[in-house]
mmCIF file of C-alpha atoms and ligand atoms in Angstrom:
data_model
loop_
_atom_site.group_PDB
_atom_site.id
_atom_site.type_symbol
_atom_site.label_atom_id
_atom_site.label_comp_id
_atom_site.label_asym_id
_atom_site.label_seq_id
_atom_site.Cartn_x
_atom_site.Cartn_y
_atom_site.Cartn_z
ATOM 1 C CA MET Z 1 -43.710 -15.655 -25.646
ATOM 2 C CA ARG Z 2 -45.023 -13.371 -22.882
ATOM 3 C CA ARG Z 3 -48.106 -15.610 -22.611
ATOM 4 C CA CYS Z 4 -45.888 -18.694 -22.101
ATOM 5 C CA HIS Z 5 -44.044 -16.773 -19.403
ATOM 6 C CA SER Z 6 -47.304 -15.837 -17.669
ATOM 7 C CA ILE Z 7 -48.501 -19.447 -17.612
ATOM 8 C CA PHE Z 8 -45.136 -20.592 -16.298
ATOM 9 C CA PHE Z 9 -45.199 -17.789 -13.724
ATOM 10 C CA VAL Z 10 -48.615 -18.924 -12.419
ATOM 11 C CA MET Z 11 -47.454 -22.561 -12.298
ATOM 12 C CA ILE Z 12 -44.295 -21.641 -10.382
ATOM 13 C CA CYS Z 13 -46.273 -19.500 -7.933
ATOM 14 C CA MET Z 14 -48.681 -22.395 -7.265
ATOM 15 C CA GLU Z 15 -45.743 -24.737 -6.745
ATOM 16 C CA MET Z 16 -44.076 -22.235 -4.394
ATOM 17 C CA ALA Z 17 -47.278 -21.754 -2.405
ATOM 18 C CA ALA Z 18 -47.615 -25.540 -2.046
ATOM 19 C CA ALA Z 19 -43.973 -25.809 -0.963
ATOM 20 C CA ALA Z 20 -44.455 -23.028 1.586
ATOM 21 C CA LEU Z 21 -47.519 -24.784 3.039
ATOM 22 C CA SER Z 22 -45.780 -28.140 3.209
ATOM 23 C CA GLY Z 23 -42.663 -26.886 4.940
ATOM 24 C CA CYS Z 24 -40.618 -24.066 3.529
ATOM 25 C CA GLY Z 25 -39.136 -24.740 0.128
ATOM 26 C CA MET Z 26 -38.369 -28.445 0.466
ATOM 27 C CA GLY Z 27 -38.209 -29.737 -3.061
ATOM 28 C CA GLY Z 28 -34.821 -31.090 -4.012
ATOM 29 C CA SER Z 29 -34.826 -34.700 -5.153
ATOM 30 C CA GLY Z 30 -33.024 -35.847 -1.989
ATOM 31 C CA GLY Z 31 -35.239 -33.796 0.341
ATOM 32 C CA GLN Z 32 -32.925 -30.800 0.196
ATOM 33 C CA ARG Z 33 -34.124 -27.249 0.739
ATOM 34 C CA MET Z 34 -34.742 -25.674 -2.663
ATOM 35 C CA ILE Z 35 -33.119 -22.238 -3.202
ATOM 36 C CA ARG Z 36 -34.903 -20.279 -5.914
ATOM 37 C CA ILE Z 37 -33.152 -17.437 -7.756
ATOM 38 C CA GLY Z 38 -34.934 -15.350 -10.400
ATOM 39 C CA HIS Z 39 -33.535 -12.948 -12.985
ATOM 40 C CA ASN Z 40 -34.611 -11.340 -16.255
ATOM 41 C CA GLN Z 41 -31.730 -12.130 -18.632
ATOM 42 C CA ALA Z 42 -31.245 -14.892 -21.206
ATOM 43 C CA THR Z 43 -29.196 -17.994 -20.412
ATOM 44 C CA ASP Z 44 -26.171 -16.793 -22.459
ATOM 45 C CA HIS Z 45 -25.961 -13.541 -20.450
ATOM 46 C CA PRO Z 46 -23.115 -12.961 -17.919
ATOM 47 C CA THR Z 47 -25.696 -12.783 -15.106
ATOM 48 C CA HIS Z 48 -26.913 -16.319 -15.806
ATOM 49 C CA ILE Z 49 -23.392 -17.662 -16.284
ATOM 50 C CA ALA Z 50 -22.362 -16.222 -12.889
ATOM 51 C CA LEU Z 51 -25.442 -17.590 -11.125
ATOM 52 C CA THR Z 52 -24.739 -21.004 -12.622
ATOM 53 C CA ALA Z 53 -21.221 -20.837 -11.112
ATOM 54 C CA PHE Z 54 -22.877 -20.016 -7.765
ATOM 55 C CA GLU Z 55 -25.259 -22.972 -8.137
ATOM 56 C CA GLU Z 56 -22.331 -25.319 -8.820
ATOM 57 C CA TYR Z 57 -20.317 -23.911 -5.923
ATOM 58 C CA ILE Z 58 -23.123 -24.120 -3.336
ATOM 59 C CA GLU Z 59 -24.103 -27.617 -4.441
ATOM 60 C CA SER Z 60 -20.468 -28.759 -4.340
ATOM 61 C CA ARG Z 61 -20.130 -27.497 -0.746
ATOM 62 C CA LEU Z 62 -23.650 -27.930 0.652
ATOM 63 C CA GLY Z 63 -25.349 -30.224 -1.863
ATOM 64 C CA GLU Z 64 -26.810 -32.497 0.774
ATOM 65 C CA THR Z 65 -28.733 -29.610 2.268
ATOM 66 C CA TYR Z 66 -29.468 -27.272 -0.638
ATOM 67 C CA ASN Z 67 -30.584 -27.542 -4.234
ATOM 68 C CA VAL Z 68 -30.186 -24.268 -6.197
ATOM 69 C CA GLU Z 69 -32.710 -23.579 -8.985
ATOM 70 C CA ILE Z 70 -32.226 -20.595 -11.349
ATOM 71 C CA TYR Z 71 -35.212 -19.067 -13.186
ATOM 72 C CA PRO Z 72 -33.984 -16.824 -16.072
ATOM 73 C CA SER Z 73 -35.816 -14.660 -18.651
ATOM 74 C CA GLU Z 74 -38.536 -13.190 -16.383
ATOM 75 C CA LEU Z 75 -39.992 -16.683 -15.836
ATOM 76 C CA LEU Z 76 -40.944 -15.475 -12.355
ATOM 77 C CA GLY Z 77 -42.261 -12.118 -13.616
ATOM 78 C CA SER Z 78 -40.735 -8.662 -13.965
ATOM 79 C CA GLN Z 79 -37.961 -7.484 -11.650
ATOM 80 C CA THR Z 80 -40.513 -5.655 -9.512
ATOM 81 C CA ASP Z 81 -42.533 -8.898 -9.175
ATOM 82 C CA MET Z 82 -39.365 -10.806 -8.269
ATOM 83 C CA VAL Z 83 -38.316 -8.269 -5.619
ATOM 84 C CA GLN Z 84 -41.737 -8.681 -4.011
ATOM 85 C CA LEU Z 85 -41.429 -12.495 -4.140
ATOM 86 C CA THR Z 86 -38.017 -12.172 -2.457
ATOM 87 C CA GLN Z 87 -39.435 -9.837 0.181
ATOM 88 C CA THR Z 88 -42.096 -12.328 1.200
ATOM 89 C CA GLY Z 89 -39.760 -15.342 0.966
ATOM 90 C CA ALA Z 90 -41.706 -17.003 -1.875
ATOM 91 C CA ILE Z 91 -38.284 -17.086 -3.565
ATOM 92 C CA ASP Z 92 -34.894 -16.666 -1.887
ATOM 93 C CA PHE Z 93 -32.934 -14.415 -4.261
ATOM 94 C CA CYS Z 94 -33.356 -12.336 -7.378
ATOM 95 C CA VAL Z 95 -31.298 -9.970 -9.489
ATOM 96 C CA ALA Z 96 -32.796 -6.495 -9.693
ATOM 97 C CA SER Z 97 -31.528 -3.366 -11.316
ATOM 98 C CA ASN Z 98 -30.445 -0.749 -8.789
ATOM 99 C CA ALA Z 99 -32.889 1.547 -10.635
ATOM 100 C CA ILE Z 100 -36.016 -0.205 -9.434
ATOM 101 C CA LEU Z 101 -34.664 -0.698 -5.888
ATOM 102 C CA GLU Z 102 -34.941 3.054 -5.413
ATOM 103 C CA THR Z 103 -38.698 2.556 -4.951
ATOM 104 C CA PHE Z 104 -37.957 0.207 -2.000
ATOM 105 C CA SER Z 105 -35.245 2.330 -0.317
ATOM 106 C CA GLU Z 106 -34.348 5.930 -1.187
ATOM 107 C CA ASN Z 107 -30.660 5.143 -0.528
ATOM 108 C CA TYR Z 108 -30.462 3.358 -3.871
ATOM 109 C CA THR Z 109 -31.224 6.687 -5.594
ATOM 110 C CA LEU Z 110 -27.535 7.575 -5.347
ATOM 111 C CA PHE Z 111 -26.254 5.008 -7.884
ATOM 112 C CA ASN Z 112 -29.079 5.935 -10.273
ATOM 113 C CA LEU Z 113 -28.021 9.565 -10.592
ATOM 114 C CA PRO Z 114 -26.899 10.381 -14.126
ATOM 115 C CA TYR Z 115 -23.128 10.931 -14.355
ATOM 116 C CA VAL Z 116 -22.544 10.148 -10.666
ATOM 117 C CA PHE Z 117 -19.472 8.099 -11.679
ATOM 118 C CA ALA Z 118 -16.865 9.863 -13.820
ATOM 119 C CA SER Z 119 -15.503 6.688 -15.426
ATOM 120 C CA ALA Z 120 -15.940 2.917 -15.378
ATOM 121 C CA GLN Z 121 -12.869 2.685 -13.187
ATOM 122 C CA ALA Z 122 -14.259 5.164 -10.625
ATOM 123 C CA TYR Z 123 -17.519 3.177 -10.671
ATOM 124 C CA HIS Z 124 -15.779 -0.160 -10.109
ATOM 125 C CA ARG Z 125 -13.516 1.127 -7.318
ATOM 126 C CA ALA Z 126 -16.467 2.798 -5.554
ATOM 127 C CA MET Z 127 -18.587 -0.359 -5.787
ATOM 128 C CA GLU Z 128 -15.704 -2.370 -4.312
ATOM 129 C CA ASP Z 129 -15.600 -0.052 -1.266
ATOM 130 C CA PRO Z 130 -17.679 -1.274 1.714
ATOM 131 C CA GLU Z 131 -17.980 2.314 2.967
ATOM 132 C CA VAL Z 132 -19.861 3.128 -0.219
ATOM 133 C CA ILE Z 133 -22.055 0.075 -0.633
ATOM 134 C CA ASP Z 134 -22.749 -1.274 2.875
ATOM 135 C CA PRO Z 135 -25.066 1.501 4.094
ATOM 136 C CA ILE Z 136 -27.039 1.173 0.870
ATOM 137 C CA PHE Z 137 -27.101 -2.625 0.721
ATOM 138 C CA GLU Z 138 -28.330 -2.939 4.296
ATOM 139 C CA SER Z 139 -31.008 -0.283 3.999
ATOM 140 C CA THR Z 140 -33.794 -2.642 2.907
ATOM 141 C CA LYS Z 141 -33.465 -5.057 5.820
ATOM 142 C CA ARG Z 142 -36.614 -3.612 7.363
ATOM 143 C CA ALA Z 143 -38.399 -4.403 4.110
ATOM 144 C CA GLY Z 144 -37.360 -8.066 4.387
ATOM 145 C CA PHE Z 145 -34.475 -8.257 1.944
ATOM 146 C CA GLU Z 146 -30.829 -7.213 1.690
ATOM 147 C CA ALA Z 147 -28.318 -6.873 -1.106
ATOM 148 C CA VAL Z 148 -25.632 -9.556 -1.054
ATOM 149 C CA THR Z 149 -23.527 -8.551 -4.058
ATOM 150 C CA TRP Z 150 -23.549 -6.295 -7.116
ATOM 151 C CA ILE Z 151 -22.855 -7.139 -10.721
ATOM 152 C CA ASP Z 152 -21.765 -4.968 -13.608
ATOM 153 C CA ALA Z 153 -24.343 -3.797 -16.081
ATOM 154 C CA GLY Z 154 -22.022 -1.458 -17.983
ATOM 155 C CA THR Z 155 -22.963 2.004 -19.154
ATOM 156 C CA ARG Z 156 -26.426 3.066 -20.240
ATOM 157 C CA ASN Z 157 -26.797 4.988 -23.496
ATOM 158 C CA PHE Z 158 -29.667 6.025 -25.773
ATOM 159 C CA TYR Z 159 -30.640 4.011 -28.833
ATOM 160 C CA THR Z 160 -33.334 4.771 -31.316
ATOM 161 C CA VAL Z 161 -35.298 3.210 -34.152
ATOM 162 C CA SER Z 162 -34.609 5.927 -36.686
ATOM 163 C CA ARG Z 163 -33.400 9.281 -35.338
ATOM 164 C CA PRO Z 164 -29.695 9.559 -34.489
ATOM 165 C CA ILE Z 165 -29.097 11.186 -31.076
ATOM 166 C CA GLU Z 166 -26.114 13.481 -31.423
ATOM 167 C CA ALA Z 167 -27.182 16.116 -28.865
ATOM 168 C CA PRO Z 168 -29.939 16.388 -26.238
ATOM 169 C CA ALA Z 169 -32.069 18.425 -28.667
ATOM 170 C CA ASP Z 170 -32.425 15.292 -30.821
ATOM 171 C CA LEU Z 171 -34.411 13.630 -28.025
ATOM 172 C CA LYS Z 172 -37.166 16.247 -28.254
ATOM 173 C CA GLY Z 173 -40.514 14.713 -29.120
ATOM 174 C CA LEU Z 174 -39.234 11.137 -28.871
ATOM 175 C CA LYS Z 175 -40.849 8.555 -26.604
ATOM 176 C CA ILE Z 176 -38.012 6.807 -24.830
ATOM 177 C CA ARG Z 177 -38.469 3.772 -22.605
ATOM 178 C CA VAL Z 178 -36.872 4.189 -19.178
ATOM 179 C CA GLN Z 179 -36.722 1.909 -16.152
ATOM 180 C CA GLN Z 180 -39.511 2.273 -13.610
ATOM 181 C CA SER Z 181 -37.711 4.700 -11.312
ATOM 182 C CA PRO Z 182 -38.460 8.343 -10.462
ATOM 183 C CA THR Z 183 -34.803 9.288 -11.125
ATOM 184 C CA ASN Z 184 -34.929 7.887 -14.636
ATOM 185 C CA VAL Z 185 -38.194 9.651 -15.433
ATOM 186 C CA GLU Z 186 -36.757 12.950 -14.167
ATOM 187 C CA MET Z 187 -33.539 12.493 -16.137
ATOM 188 C CA MET Z 188 -35.461 11.849 -19.357
ATOM 189 C CA SER Z 189 -37.710 14.850 -18.853
ATOM 190 C CA LEU Z 190 -34.720 17.124 -18.232
ATOM 191 C CA LEU Z 191 -33.034 15.860 -21.392
ATOM 192 C CA GLY Z 192 -36.156 16.704 -23.388
ATOM 193 C CA GLY Z 193 -37.531 13.285 -24.360
ATOM 194 C CA SER Z 194 -40.837 11.833 -23.270
ATOM 195 C CA ALA Z 195 -40.137 9.243 -20.556
ATOM 196 C CA THR Z 196 -42.039 5.986 -21.032
ATOM 197 C CA PRO Z 197 -41.443 3.696 -18.039
ATOM 198 C CA MET Z 198 -42.052 -0.008 -18.666
ATOM 199 C CA GLY Z 199 -40.674 -3.414 -17.678
ATOM 200 C CA PHE Z 200 -37.667 -4.750 -19.587
ATOM 201 C CA GLY Z 201 -39.575 -7.676 -21.124
ATOM 202 C CA ASP Z 202 -42.004 -5.340 -22.917
ATOM 203 C CA VAL Z 203 -39.397 -3.154 -24.638
ATOM 204 C CA TYR Z 204 -38.770 -5.237 -27.771
ATOM 205 C CA THR Z 205 -42.450 -5.318 -28.780
ATOM 206 C CA ALA Z 206 -42.853 -1.636 -27.945
ATOM 207 C CA LEU Z 207 -39.907 -0.766 -30.218
ATOM 208 C CA GLN Z 208 -41.092 -3.042 -32.977
ATOM 209 C CA SER Z 209 -44.614 -1.631 -32.965
ATOM 210 C CA ARG Z 210 -43.231 1.953 -32.655
ATOM 211 C CA VAL Z 211 -45.116 2.537 -29.393
ATOM 212 C CA ILE Z 212 -41.751 4.003 -28.379
ATOM 213 C CA ASP Z 213 -39.038 5.608 -30.518
ATOM 214 C CA GLY Z 214 -36.125 4.334 -28.521
ATOM 215 C CA ALA Z 215 -34.766 3.179 -25.188
ATOM 216 C CA GLU Z 216 -31.599 3.394 -23.124
ATOM 217 C CA ASN Z 217 -29.444 0.528 -21.959
ATOM 218 C CA ASN Z 218 -26.062 -1.165 -22.269
ATOM 219 C CA GLU Z 219 -24.919 -2.805 -25.525
ATOM 220 C CA MET Z 220 -26.166 -6.266 -24.460
ATOM 221 C CA ALA Z 221 -29.776 -5.116 -24.938
ATOM 222 C CA LEU Z 222 -29.053 -4.764 -28.668
ATOM 223 C CA THR Z 223 -28.042 -8.393 -29.079
ATOM 224 C CA SER Z 224 -29.217 -10.516 -26.151
ATOM 225 C CA ASN Z 225 -32.652 -8.856 -26.240
ATOM 226 C CA GLY Z 226 -32.732 -8.234 -29.993
ATOM 227 C CA HIS Z 227 -33.285 -4.457 -29.744
ATOM 228 C CA GLY Z 228 -30.540 -3.951 -32.331
ATOM 229 C CA ASP Z 229 -32.750 -5.736 -34.882
ATOM 230 C CA VAL Z 230 -35.139 -2.789 -34.655
ATOM 231 C CA CYS Z 231 -32.958 0.170 -33.646
ATOM 232 C CA ARG Z 232 -30.500 1.683 -36.104
ATOM 233 C CA TYR Z 233 -28.579 4.109 -33.859
ATOM 234 C CA TYR Z 234 -26.782 3.664 -30.532
ATOM 235 C CA SER Z 235 -25.356 6.890 -29.026
ATOM 236 C CA TYR Z 236 -22.636 6.826 -26.378
ATOM 237 C CA ASP Z 237 -23.881 9.679 -24.184
ATOM 238 C CA MET Z 238 -22.838 7.568 -21.141
ATOM 239 C CA HIS Z 239 -25.622 8.862 -18.866
ATOM 240 C CA GLN Z 240 -25.605 6.156 -16.175
ATOM 241 C CA MET Z 241 -23.630 3.226 -14.790
ATOM 242 C CA ILE Z 242 -26.355 1.406 -12.895
ATOM 243 C CA PRO Z 243 -25.302 -1.838 -11.223
ATOM 244 C CA ASP Z 244 -27.510 -4.896 -10.967
ATOM 245 C CA ILE Z 245 -27.961 -6.112 -7.417
ATOM 246 C CA LEU Z 246 -28.456 -9.647 -6.118
ATOM 247 C CA ILE Z 247 -30.891 -9.407 -3.236
ATOM 248 C CA GLY Z 248 -31.724 -12.155 -0.735
ATOM 249 C CA ASN Z 249 -34.608 -12.788 1.648
ATOM 250 C CA CYS Z 250 -33.513 -11.805 5.185
ATOM 251 C CA ALA Z 251 -35.291 -14.669 6.967
ATOM 252 C CA PHE Z 252 -33.495 -17.183 4.736
ATOM 253 C CA LEU Z 253 -30.087 -15.524 5.181
ATOM 254 C CA ASP Z 254 -30.522 -15.125 8.938
ATOM 255 C CA GLY Z 255 -31.526 -18.792 9.215
ATOM 256 C CA LEU Z 256 -28.186 -20.027 7.821
ATOM 257 C CA SER Z 257 -25.652 -21.426 10.283
ATOM 258 C CA GLN Z 258 -22.427 -19.453 10.592
ATOM 259 C CA GLU Z 259 -20.566 -22.054 8.551
ATOM 260 C CA GLU Z 260 -23.221 -22.035 5.831
ATOM 261 C CA ARG Z 261 -23.264 -18.250 5.754
ATOM 262 C CA GLU Z 262 -19.513 -18.173 5.161
ATOM 263 C CA ILE Z 263 -19.925 -20.548 2.220
ATOM 264 C CA PHE Z 264 -22.751 -18.425 0.827
ATOM 265 C CA GLU Z 265 -20.637 -15.263 1.195
ATOM 266 C CA GLU Z 266 -17.877 -16.984 -0.773
ATOM 267 C CA GLY Z 267 -20.508 -17.843 -3.401
ATOM 268 C CA PHE Z 268 -21.720 -14.221 -3.599
ATOM 269 C CA GLY Z 269 -18.131 -13.083 -4.182
ATOM 270 C CA LEU Z 270 -17.830 -15.696 -6.916
ATOM 271 C CA ILE Z 271 -20.919 -14.295 -8.666
ATOM 272 C CA ASN Z 272 -19.352 -10.836 -8.730
ATOM 273 C CA ARG Z 273 -16.009 -12.078 -10.060
ATOM 274 C CA VAL Z 274 -17.422 -14.414 -12.717
ATOM 275 C CA GLU Z 275 -20.000 -11.922 -13.958
ATOM 276 C CA ARG Z 276 -17.499 -9.081 -14.292
ATOM 277 C CA ALA Z 277 -15.022 -11.215 -16.214
ATOM 278 C CA GLU Z 278 -17.813 -12.464 -18.514
ATOM 279 C CA TRP Z 279 -19.176 -8.936 -18.904
ATOM 280 C CA VAL Z 280 -16.037 -7.587 -20.571
ATOM 281 C CA LYS Z 281 -16.107 -10.379 -23.173
ATOM 282 C CA ALA Z 282 -19.880 -10.183 -23.670
ATOM 283 C CA VAL Z 283 -19.906 -6.430 -24.347
ATOM 284 C CA GLU Z 284 -17.104 -6.735 -26.902
ATOM 285 C CA ALA Z 285 -18.992 -9.524 -28.673
ATOM 286 C CA ALA Z 286 -22.263 -7.560 -28.512
ATOM 287 C CA LYS Z 287 -20.690 -4.493 -30.149
ATOM 288 C CA GLU Z 288 -19.191 -6.641 -32.855
ATOM 289 C CA LYS Z 289 -22.488 -8.363 -33.620
ATOM 290 C CA ALA Z 290 -24.553 -5.166 -33.401
ATOM 291 C CA ALA Z 291 -22.268 -3.314 -35.834
ATOM 292 C CA ASN Z 292 -21.561 -6.126 -38.284
ATOM 293 C CA VAL Z 293 -24.635 -8.351 -38.233
ATOM 294 C CA GLN Z 294 -27.498 -6.126 -37.078
ATOM 295 C CA GLY Z 295 -26.249 -2.986 -38.825
ATOM 296 C CA VAL Z 296 -26.411 -0.728 -35.759
ATOM 297 C CA VAL Z 297 -24.562 2.570 -36.213
ATOM 298 C CA PHE Z 298 -22.599 3.663 -33.113
ATOM 299 C CA LEU Z 299 -22.397 7.399 -32.441
ATOM 300 C CA TYR Z 300 -20.085 9.283 -30.070
ATOM 301 C CA PRO Z 301 -21.731 12.604 -29.123
ATOM 302 C CA ASP Z 302 -20.200 15.182 -26.773
ATOM 303 C CA THR Z 303 -21.234 13.717 -23.401
ATOM 304 C CA LYS Z 304 -20.798 17.076 -21.654
ATOM 305 C CA LEU Z 305 -23.905 18.431 -23.388
ATOM 306 C CA PHE Z 306 -25.990 15.742 -21.671
ATOM 307 C CA GLN Z 307 -24.100 15.891 -18.383
ATOM 308 C CA ASP Z 308 -24.595 19.653 -17.926
ATOM 309 C CA ILE Z 309 -28.358 19.288 -18.240
ATOM 310 C CA CYS Z 310 -28.472 16.501 -15.614
ATOM 311 C CA GLU Z 311 -26.115 18.240 -13.178
ATOM 312 C CA PRO Z 312 -28.850 19.909 -11.026
ATOM 313 C CA MET Z 313 -30.145 16.440 -10.106
ATOM 314 C CA HIS Z 314 -27.082 15.914 -7.864
ATOM 315 C CA GLU Z 315 -27.723 18.985 -5.663
ATOM 316 C CA LYS Z 316 -31.413 18.226 -5.542
ATOM 317 C CA MET Z 317 -30.834 14.638 -4.377
ATOM 318 C CA LEU Z 318 -28.353 15.712 -1.707
ATOM 319 C CA LYS Z 319 -30.873 18.218 -0.375
ATOM 320 C CA GLN Z 320 -33.600 15.610 -0.334
ATOM 321 C CA TYR Z 321 -31.453 12.846 1.236
ATOM 322 C CA PRO Z 322 -28.680 14.577 3.241
ATOM 323 C CA ASP Z 323 -27.658 11.243 4.841
ATOM 324 C CA LEU Z 324 -26.278 10.189 1.450
ATOM 325 C CA LYS Z 325 -23.811 13.094 1.340
ATOM 326 C CA PRO Z 326 -20.806 11.259 2.902
ATOM 327 C CA ILE Z 327 -21.203 8.413 0.398
ATOM 328 C CA TYR Z 328 -21.601 10.866 -2.466
ATOM 329 C CA GLU Z 329 -18.397 12.586 -1.384
ATOM 330 C CA LYS Z 330 -16.547 9.293 -1.214
ATOM 331 C CA ILE Z 331 -17.598 8.658 -4.818
ATOM 332 C CA GLN Z 332 -16.239 12.098 -5.749
ATOM 333 C CA GLU Z 333 -12.853 11.029 -4.355
ATOM 334 C CA TYR Z 334 -12.847 8.060 -6.734
ATOM 335 C CA ASN Z 335 -13.971 10.363 -9.561
ATOM 336 C CA ALA Z 336 -11.003 12.660 -8.883
ATOM 337 C CA ARG Z 337 -8.634 9.692 -8.858
ATOM 338 C CA TYR Z 338 -10.135 8.090 -11.983
ATOM 339 C CA PRO Z 339 -11.543 10.875 -14.158
ATOM 340 C CA ALA Z 340 -13.332 10.302 -17.475
ATOM 341 C CA LYS Z 341 -11.276 8.618 -20.187
ATOM 342 C CA THR Z 342 -9.543 6.204 -17.835
ATOM 343 C CA GLU Z 343 -12.020 3.584 -18.974
ATOM 344 C CA GLU Z 344 -11.834 -0.104 -18.224
ATOM 345 C CA GLY Z 345 -14.131 -3.077 -18.363
ATOM 346 C CA GLY Z 346 -15.936 -3.003 -21.644
ATOM 347 C CA THR Z 347 -16.944 0.633 -21.623
ATOM 348 C CA VAL Z 348 -15.799 3.034 -24.270
ATOM 349 C CA GLN Z 349 -15.883 6.732 -24.721
HETATM 350 C C1 GCU D 1 -30.144 -4.059 -17.967
HETATM 351 C C2 GCU D 1 -30.008 -4.527 -16.552
HETATM 352 C C3 GCU D 1 -31.294 -5.174 -16.061
HETATM 353 C C4 GCU D 1 -32.468 -4.236 -16.271
HETATM 354 C C5 GCU D 1 -32.517 -3.767 -17.697
HETATM 355 C C6 GCU D 1 -33.633 -2.725 -17.896
HETATM 356 O O1 GCU D 1 -30.311 -5.148 -18.815
HETATM 357 O O2 GCU D 1 -28.952 -5.462 -16.487
HETATM 358 O O3 GCU D 1 -31.215 -5.477 -14.710
HETATM 359 O O4 GCU D 1 -33.670 -4.861 -15.946
HETATM 360 O O5 GCU D 1 -31.282 -3.203 -18.064
HETATM 361 O O6 GCU D 1 -33.401 -1.759 -18.580
HETATM 362 O O7 GCU D 1 -34.721 -2.909 -17.334
#
C-alpha cells in the first residue's frame, strides 16, 4: 500500500513539475487553473467530505477558471511533505495537524499544549475567536503559507495493544507513537512513556508488528485507520484537543482577485461548518464500531492524574514564548466560562 502511494507520489510530483514549467498549474480539461489540495485521511473521513463540499462550491462559482483536485490518503506524501509542497507552491493547499505546524512557527505550540483547553466547548469557542487564531494563522506568511481555516480533530487519548492505561504509571516502559512535534515528545516523556515520533501513515504497521505498544489519537484512528483492529484498550485521558489546519500557498492566495478571494473565504468557512457537523456523527459511529465490531474496551481514568504531570509545560512555554501570553489568557477566559464536563461535539468525559 505504502509502495503504491510512493509511486503515485512520484508521478504526481513529475506532473506538478511539468505543470509548473508549462505555466503554473494549468491542467483542467477546459484550460482552467488546477487547484491541488492534499490531506492524509480516507475518503469517508469528515475532512474529505468537507473538502469535497469546497470543491463543489468553488467549481459552482468559479468553474470556468478553476478546477479543484483533492488528493486524500497521503497520496502526496506525509503531512510534513505536503506542507513543504504548499510552501513552494507545488500544490496550493493541504490539511496539516496543528502539531506538526509547530516546527514551522513556534506560535502553533500553544494549541499543542496538553490540557490547554478545559472542555470541547472552551476549545470550540476559542477557535472561533479571531483574537485567538489570527495571530497564529498569519505567523507563517514569511514561510510562504498561511492558515485559512481550522477543522475539528476531537480529543486525543492513549490507546494500546495490550496494556490498559488507567493511570500515568501504566505508560512506563511502553513505546507510544506521537506526532512529530517537540511538544508531543516532551508530553510523552513527562507522562513516563517512551515517545516514538512517526508519520501517521506508518502507525498501523508499527502497531501490528509491535514496533510500538500504542499510540494516541481521536476515536476515528481506531476505525478509519484500522488501529482498533490491533489495539484492545482506548483510555479517555483527554490530553490534547489539537485542531487540523487547512493551509494555503501565499502566492496563490495573494494572486486571487478581490471577488475571487471573497468566494474562497466563503468556501473556507464552508469547510469548517461541514467538517464539524460531520465530525460529531463520525465520532459517534466510530465509537459504536470500535466497541461492538472491533472489540475495543473504552476506559475512563482520572484525567487529573495526567493533567497535573503536564501542568509545568504551560509555564515553561509562556516563559519561552512570552508573546503568546495574551492569547493563552484569552483561552483561560473561555476555560473559566466552559469548564470541564460541559462537553459538546462528540467528545466525552
Ligand atoms: C489525526 C489528525 C491528523 C493527524 C493524525 C496524526 O488523525 O486529524 O491530522 O495527522 O491525527 O496523529 O498524525
